[in-house]
C-alpha positions as YAML, in Angstrom:
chain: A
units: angstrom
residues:
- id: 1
  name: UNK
  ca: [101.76, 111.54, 104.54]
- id: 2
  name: UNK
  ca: [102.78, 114.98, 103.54]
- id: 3
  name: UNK
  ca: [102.85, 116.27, 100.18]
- id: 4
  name: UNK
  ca: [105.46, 119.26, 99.54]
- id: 5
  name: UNK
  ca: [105.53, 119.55, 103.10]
- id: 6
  name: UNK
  ca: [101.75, 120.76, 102.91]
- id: 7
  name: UNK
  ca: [98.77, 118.98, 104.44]
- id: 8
  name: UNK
  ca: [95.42, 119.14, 103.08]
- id: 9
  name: UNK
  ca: [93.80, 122.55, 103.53]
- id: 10
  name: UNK
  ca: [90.25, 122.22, 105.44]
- id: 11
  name: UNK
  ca: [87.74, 121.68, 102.35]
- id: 12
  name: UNK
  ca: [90.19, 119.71, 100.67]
- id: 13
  name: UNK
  ca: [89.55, 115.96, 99.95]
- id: 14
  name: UNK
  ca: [91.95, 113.21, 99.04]
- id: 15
  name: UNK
  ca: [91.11, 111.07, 95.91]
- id: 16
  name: UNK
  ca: [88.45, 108.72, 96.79]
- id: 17
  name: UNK
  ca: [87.13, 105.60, 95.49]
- id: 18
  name: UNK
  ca: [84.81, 102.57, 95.92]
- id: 19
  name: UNK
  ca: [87.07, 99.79, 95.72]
- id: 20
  name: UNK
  ca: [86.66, 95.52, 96.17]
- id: 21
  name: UNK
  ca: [87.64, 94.49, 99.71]
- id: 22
  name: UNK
  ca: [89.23, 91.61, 97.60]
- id: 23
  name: UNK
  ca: [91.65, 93.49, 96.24]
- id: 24
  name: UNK
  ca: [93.24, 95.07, 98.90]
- id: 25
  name: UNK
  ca: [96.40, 93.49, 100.75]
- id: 26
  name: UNK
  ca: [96.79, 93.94, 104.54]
- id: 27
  name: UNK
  ca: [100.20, 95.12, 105.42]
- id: 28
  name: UNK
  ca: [99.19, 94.39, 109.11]
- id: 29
  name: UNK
  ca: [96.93, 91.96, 110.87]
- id: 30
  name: UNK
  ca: [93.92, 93.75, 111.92]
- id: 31
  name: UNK
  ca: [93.38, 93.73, 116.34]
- id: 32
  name: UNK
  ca: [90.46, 91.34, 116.72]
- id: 33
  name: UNK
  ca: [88.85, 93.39, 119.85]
- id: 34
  name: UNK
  ca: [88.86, 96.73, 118.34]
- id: 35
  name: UNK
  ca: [87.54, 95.31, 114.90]
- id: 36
  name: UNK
  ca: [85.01, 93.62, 117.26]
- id: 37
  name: UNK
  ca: [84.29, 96.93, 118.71]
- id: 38
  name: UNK
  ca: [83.79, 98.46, 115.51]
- id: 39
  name: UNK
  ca: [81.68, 96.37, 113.85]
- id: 40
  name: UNK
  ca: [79.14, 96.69, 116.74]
- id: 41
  name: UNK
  ca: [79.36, 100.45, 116.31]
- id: 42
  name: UNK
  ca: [79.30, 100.29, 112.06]
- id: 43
  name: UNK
  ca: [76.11, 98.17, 112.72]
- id: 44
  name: UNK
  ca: [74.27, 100.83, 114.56]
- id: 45
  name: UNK
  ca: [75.54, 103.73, 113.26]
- id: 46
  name: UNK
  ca: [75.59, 102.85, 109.99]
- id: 47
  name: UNK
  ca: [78.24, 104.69, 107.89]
- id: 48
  name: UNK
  ca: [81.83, 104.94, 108.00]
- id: 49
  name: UNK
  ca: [83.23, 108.43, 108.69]
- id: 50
  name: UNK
  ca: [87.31, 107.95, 107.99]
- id: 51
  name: UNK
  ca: [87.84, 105.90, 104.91]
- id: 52
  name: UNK
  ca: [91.01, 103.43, 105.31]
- id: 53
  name: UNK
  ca: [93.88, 104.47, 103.14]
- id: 54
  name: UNK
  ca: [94.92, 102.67, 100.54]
- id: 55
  name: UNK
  ca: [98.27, 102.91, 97.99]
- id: 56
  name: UNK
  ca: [97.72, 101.55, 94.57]
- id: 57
  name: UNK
  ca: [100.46, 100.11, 92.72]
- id: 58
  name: UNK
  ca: [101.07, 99.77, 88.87]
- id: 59
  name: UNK
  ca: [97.49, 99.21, 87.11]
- id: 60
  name: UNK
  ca: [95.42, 100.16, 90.14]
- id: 61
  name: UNK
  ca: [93.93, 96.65, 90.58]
- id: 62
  name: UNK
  ca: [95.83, 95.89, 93.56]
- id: 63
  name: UNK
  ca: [96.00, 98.18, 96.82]
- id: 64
  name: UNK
  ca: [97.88, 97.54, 99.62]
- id: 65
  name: UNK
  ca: [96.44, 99.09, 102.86]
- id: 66
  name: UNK
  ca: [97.99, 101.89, 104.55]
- id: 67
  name: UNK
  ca: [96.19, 102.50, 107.51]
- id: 68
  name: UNK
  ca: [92.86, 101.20, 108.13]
- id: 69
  name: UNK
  ca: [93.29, 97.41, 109.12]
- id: 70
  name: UNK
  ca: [90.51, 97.59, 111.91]
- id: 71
  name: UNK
  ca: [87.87, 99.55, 110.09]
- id: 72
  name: UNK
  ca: [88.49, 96.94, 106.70]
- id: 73
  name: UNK
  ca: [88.11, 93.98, 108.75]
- id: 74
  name: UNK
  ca: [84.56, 95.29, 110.99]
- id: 75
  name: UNK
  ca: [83.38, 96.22, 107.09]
- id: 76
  name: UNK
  ca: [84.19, 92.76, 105.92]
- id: 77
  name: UNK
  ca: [82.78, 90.78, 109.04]
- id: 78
  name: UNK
  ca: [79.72, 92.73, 108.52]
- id: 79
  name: UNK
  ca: [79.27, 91.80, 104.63]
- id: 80
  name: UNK
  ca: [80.35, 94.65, 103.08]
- id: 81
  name: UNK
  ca: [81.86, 93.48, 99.33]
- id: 82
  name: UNK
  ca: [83.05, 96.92, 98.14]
- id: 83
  name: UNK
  ca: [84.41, 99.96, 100.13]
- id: 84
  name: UNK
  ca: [85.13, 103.81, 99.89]
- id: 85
  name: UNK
  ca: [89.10, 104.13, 100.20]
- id: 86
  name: UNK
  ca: [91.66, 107.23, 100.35]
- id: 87
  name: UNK
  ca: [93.63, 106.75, 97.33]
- id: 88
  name: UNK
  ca: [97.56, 107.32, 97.03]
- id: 89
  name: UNK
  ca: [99.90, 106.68, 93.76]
- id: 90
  name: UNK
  ca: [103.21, 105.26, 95.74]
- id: 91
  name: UNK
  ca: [104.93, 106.54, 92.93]
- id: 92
  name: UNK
  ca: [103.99, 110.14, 93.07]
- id: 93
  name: UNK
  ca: [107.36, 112.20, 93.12]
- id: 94
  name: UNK
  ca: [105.11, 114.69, 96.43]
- id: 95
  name: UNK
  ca: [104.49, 111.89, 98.50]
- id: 96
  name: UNK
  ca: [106.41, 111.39, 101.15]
- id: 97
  name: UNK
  ca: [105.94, 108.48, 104.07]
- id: 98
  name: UNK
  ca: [107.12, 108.90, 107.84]
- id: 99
  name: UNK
  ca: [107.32, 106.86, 109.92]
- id: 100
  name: UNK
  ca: [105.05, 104.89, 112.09]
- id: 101
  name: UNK
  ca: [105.91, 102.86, 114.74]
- id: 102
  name: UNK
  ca: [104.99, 99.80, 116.58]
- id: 103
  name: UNK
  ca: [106.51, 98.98, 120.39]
- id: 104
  name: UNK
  ca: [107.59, 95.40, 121.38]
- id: 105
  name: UNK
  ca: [107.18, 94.56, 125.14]
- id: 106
  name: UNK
  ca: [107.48, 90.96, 125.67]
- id: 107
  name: UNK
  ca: [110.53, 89.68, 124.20]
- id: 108
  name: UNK
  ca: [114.35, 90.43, 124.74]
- id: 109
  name: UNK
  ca: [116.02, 91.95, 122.16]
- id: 110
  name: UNK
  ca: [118.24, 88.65, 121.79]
- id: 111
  name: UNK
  ca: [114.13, 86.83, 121.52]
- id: 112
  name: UNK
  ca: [113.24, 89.38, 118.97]
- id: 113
  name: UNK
  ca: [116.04, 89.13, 116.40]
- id: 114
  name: UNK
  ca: [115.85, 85.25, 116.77]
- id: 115
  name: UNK
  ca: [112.50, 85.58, 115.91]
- id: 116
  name: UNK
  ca: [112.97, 88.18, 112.93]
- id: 117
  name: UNK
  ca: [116.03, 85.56, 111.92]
- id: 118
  name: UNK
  ca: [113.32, 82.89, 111.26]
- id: 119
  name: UNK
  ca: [111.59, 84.82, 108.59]
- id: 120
  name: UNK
  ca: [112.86, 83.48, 105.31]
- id: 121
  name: UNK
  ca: [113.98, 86.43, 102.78]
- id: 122
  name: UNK
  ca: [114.96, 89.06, 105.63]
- id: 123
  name: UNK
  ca: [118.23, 90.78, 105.26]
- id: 124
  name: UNK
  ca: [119.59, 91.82, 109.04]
- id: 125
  name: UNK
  ca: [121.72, 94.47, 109.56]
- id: 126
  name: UNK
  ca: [123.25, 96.16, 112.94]
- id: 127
  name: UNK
  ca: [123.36, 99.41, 111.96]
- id: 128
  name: UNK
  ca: [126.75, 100.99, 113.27]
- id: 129
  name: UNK
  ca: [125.80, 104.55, 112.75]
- id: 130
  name: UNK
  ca: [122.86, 104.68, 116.15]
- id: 131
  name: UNK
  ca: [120.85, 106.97, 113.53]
- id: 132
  name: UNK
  ca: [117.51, 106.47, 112.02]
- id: 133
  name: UNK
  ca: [117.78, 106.54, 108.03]
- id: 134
  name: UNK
  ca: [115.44, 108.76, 107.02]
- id: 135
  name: UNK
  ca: [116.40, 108.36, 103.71]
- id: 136
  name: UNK
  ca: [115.37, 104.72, 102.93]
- id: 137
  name: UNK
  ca: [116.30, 102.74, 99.98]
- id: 138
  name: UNK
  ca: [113.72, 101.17, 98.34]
- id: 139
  name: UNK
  ca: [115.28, 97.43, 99.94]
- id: 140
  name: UNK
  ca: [115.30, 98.53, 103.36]
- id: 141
  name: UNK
  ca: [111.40, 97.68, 104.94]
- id: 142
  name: UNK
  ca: [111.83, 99.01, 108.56]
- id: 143
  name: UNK
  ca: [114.54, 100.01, 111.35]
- id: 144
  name: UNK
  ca: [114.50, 98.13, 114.63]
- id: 145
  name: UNK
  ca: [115.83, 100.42, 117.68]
- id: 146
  name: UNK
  ca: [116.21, 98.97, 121.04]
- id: 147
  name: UNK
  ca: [115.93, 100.51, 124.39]
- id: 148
  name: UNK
  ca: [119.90, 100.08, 124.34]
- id: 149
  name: UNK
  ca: [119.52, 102.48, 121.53]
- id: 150
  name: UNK
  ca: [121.26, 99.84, 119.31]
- id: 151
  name: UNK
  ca: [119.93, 99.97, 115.46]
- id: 152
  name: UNK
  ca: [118.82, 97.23, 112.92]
- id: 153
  name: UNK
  ca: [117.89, 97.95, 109.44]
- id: 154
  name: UNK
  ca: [116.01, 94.96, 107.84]
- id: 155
  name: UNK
  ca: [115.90, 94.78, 104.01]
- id: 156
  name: UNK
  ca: [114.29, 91.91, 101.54]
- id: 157
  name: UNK
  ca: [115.48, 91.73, 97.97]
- id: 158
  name: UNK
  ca: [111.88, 90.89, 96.50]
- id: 159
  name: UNK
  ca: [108.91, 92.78, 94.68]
- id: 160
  name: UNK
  ca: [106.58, 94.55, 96.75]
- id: 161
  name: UNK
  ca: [103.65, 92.83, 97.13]
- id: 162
  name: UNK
  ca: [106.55, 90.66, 99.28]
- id: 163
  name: UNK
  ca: [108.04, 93.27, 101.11]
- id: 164
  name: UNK
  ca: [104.25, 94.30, 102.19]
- id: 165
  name: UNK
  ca: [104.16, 89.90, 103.57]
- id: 166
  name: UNK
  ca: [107.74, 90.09, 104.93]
- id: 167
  name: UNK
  ca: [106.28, 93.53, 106.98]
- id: 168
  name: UNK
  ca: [103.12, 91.37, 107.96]
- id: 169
  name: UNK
  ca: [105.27, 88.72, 109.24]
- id: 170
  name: UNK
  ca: [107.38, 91.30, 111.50]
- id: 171
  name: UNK
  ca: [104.54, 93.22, 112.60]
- id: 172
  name: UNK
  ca: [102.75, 89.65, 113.64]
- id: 173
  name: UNK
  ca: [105.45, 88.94, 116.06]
...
């Protein structure tokens, strides 16, 4: 996240809040050994130091989870009901989202977009151009580049609670 292309100066604190775990949608499932690995450490040490990130769309009753999958899970297998979030507006005119990525090791590239092809409401594109589009539209949910440097763009026509499953669903293979 960058705002203005300036980061937060030291002293500076994003917008904070206690929030329901129940009313936070994973983009992402969580990895079951780290969350493991955290709750064990949440347990004894007792607070959590880097609040999960959270965007909150339209009437702030619903936040979808930016980056924090893990830590949200531990706090939930441990009982905890409400939790301390970074808050973002997704439709602050500032913010702007990089990227993030996520490598694939086990399939072909042939295995993968059969896969992705399975996913009902996915648009798949081969992307003639070989470049990232760092300018995404607000259909297009993520770019698949292979080691052959060859370029998908994958798009869903849908609201974006949606878009946040049809993500889930790609990330989960």
């Amino acid at each position: 996240m960058n705002l203005n292309n300036q980061q937060l100066q030291i002293g500076e604190l994003p917008e904070l809040e206690i929030v329901p775990l129940s009313q936070i949608v994973f983009h992402e499932d969580p990895d079951i050994e780290r969350s493991s690995s955290l709750v064990i450490f949440l347990r004894k040490d007792g607070r959590l130091k880097n609040p999960p990130m959270v965007a909150y769309y339209r009437d702030e009753s619903h936040y979808i989870l930016l980056d924090g999958a893990n830590r949200m899970t531990a706090l939930s297998q441990i009982g905890i009901r409400d939790v301390v979030v970074q808050k973002v507006n997704l439709f602050d005119e500032k913010l702007l989202f990089l990227h993030w990525h996520h490598a694939v090791e086990k399939f072909t590239k042939e295995e993968f977009l059969e896969k992705l092809g399975l996913i009902d409401g996915l648009i798949i594109s081969n992307d003639n151009t070989g470049e990232l589009d760092l300018d995404e539209d607000c259909e297009l949910l993520c770019q698949i580049q292979f080691s052959d440097s060859e370029l998908y763009q994958i798009s869903a026509d849908c609201d974006l609670f949606e878009k946040v499953s049809l993500l889930k669903k790609i990330t989960n293979i």
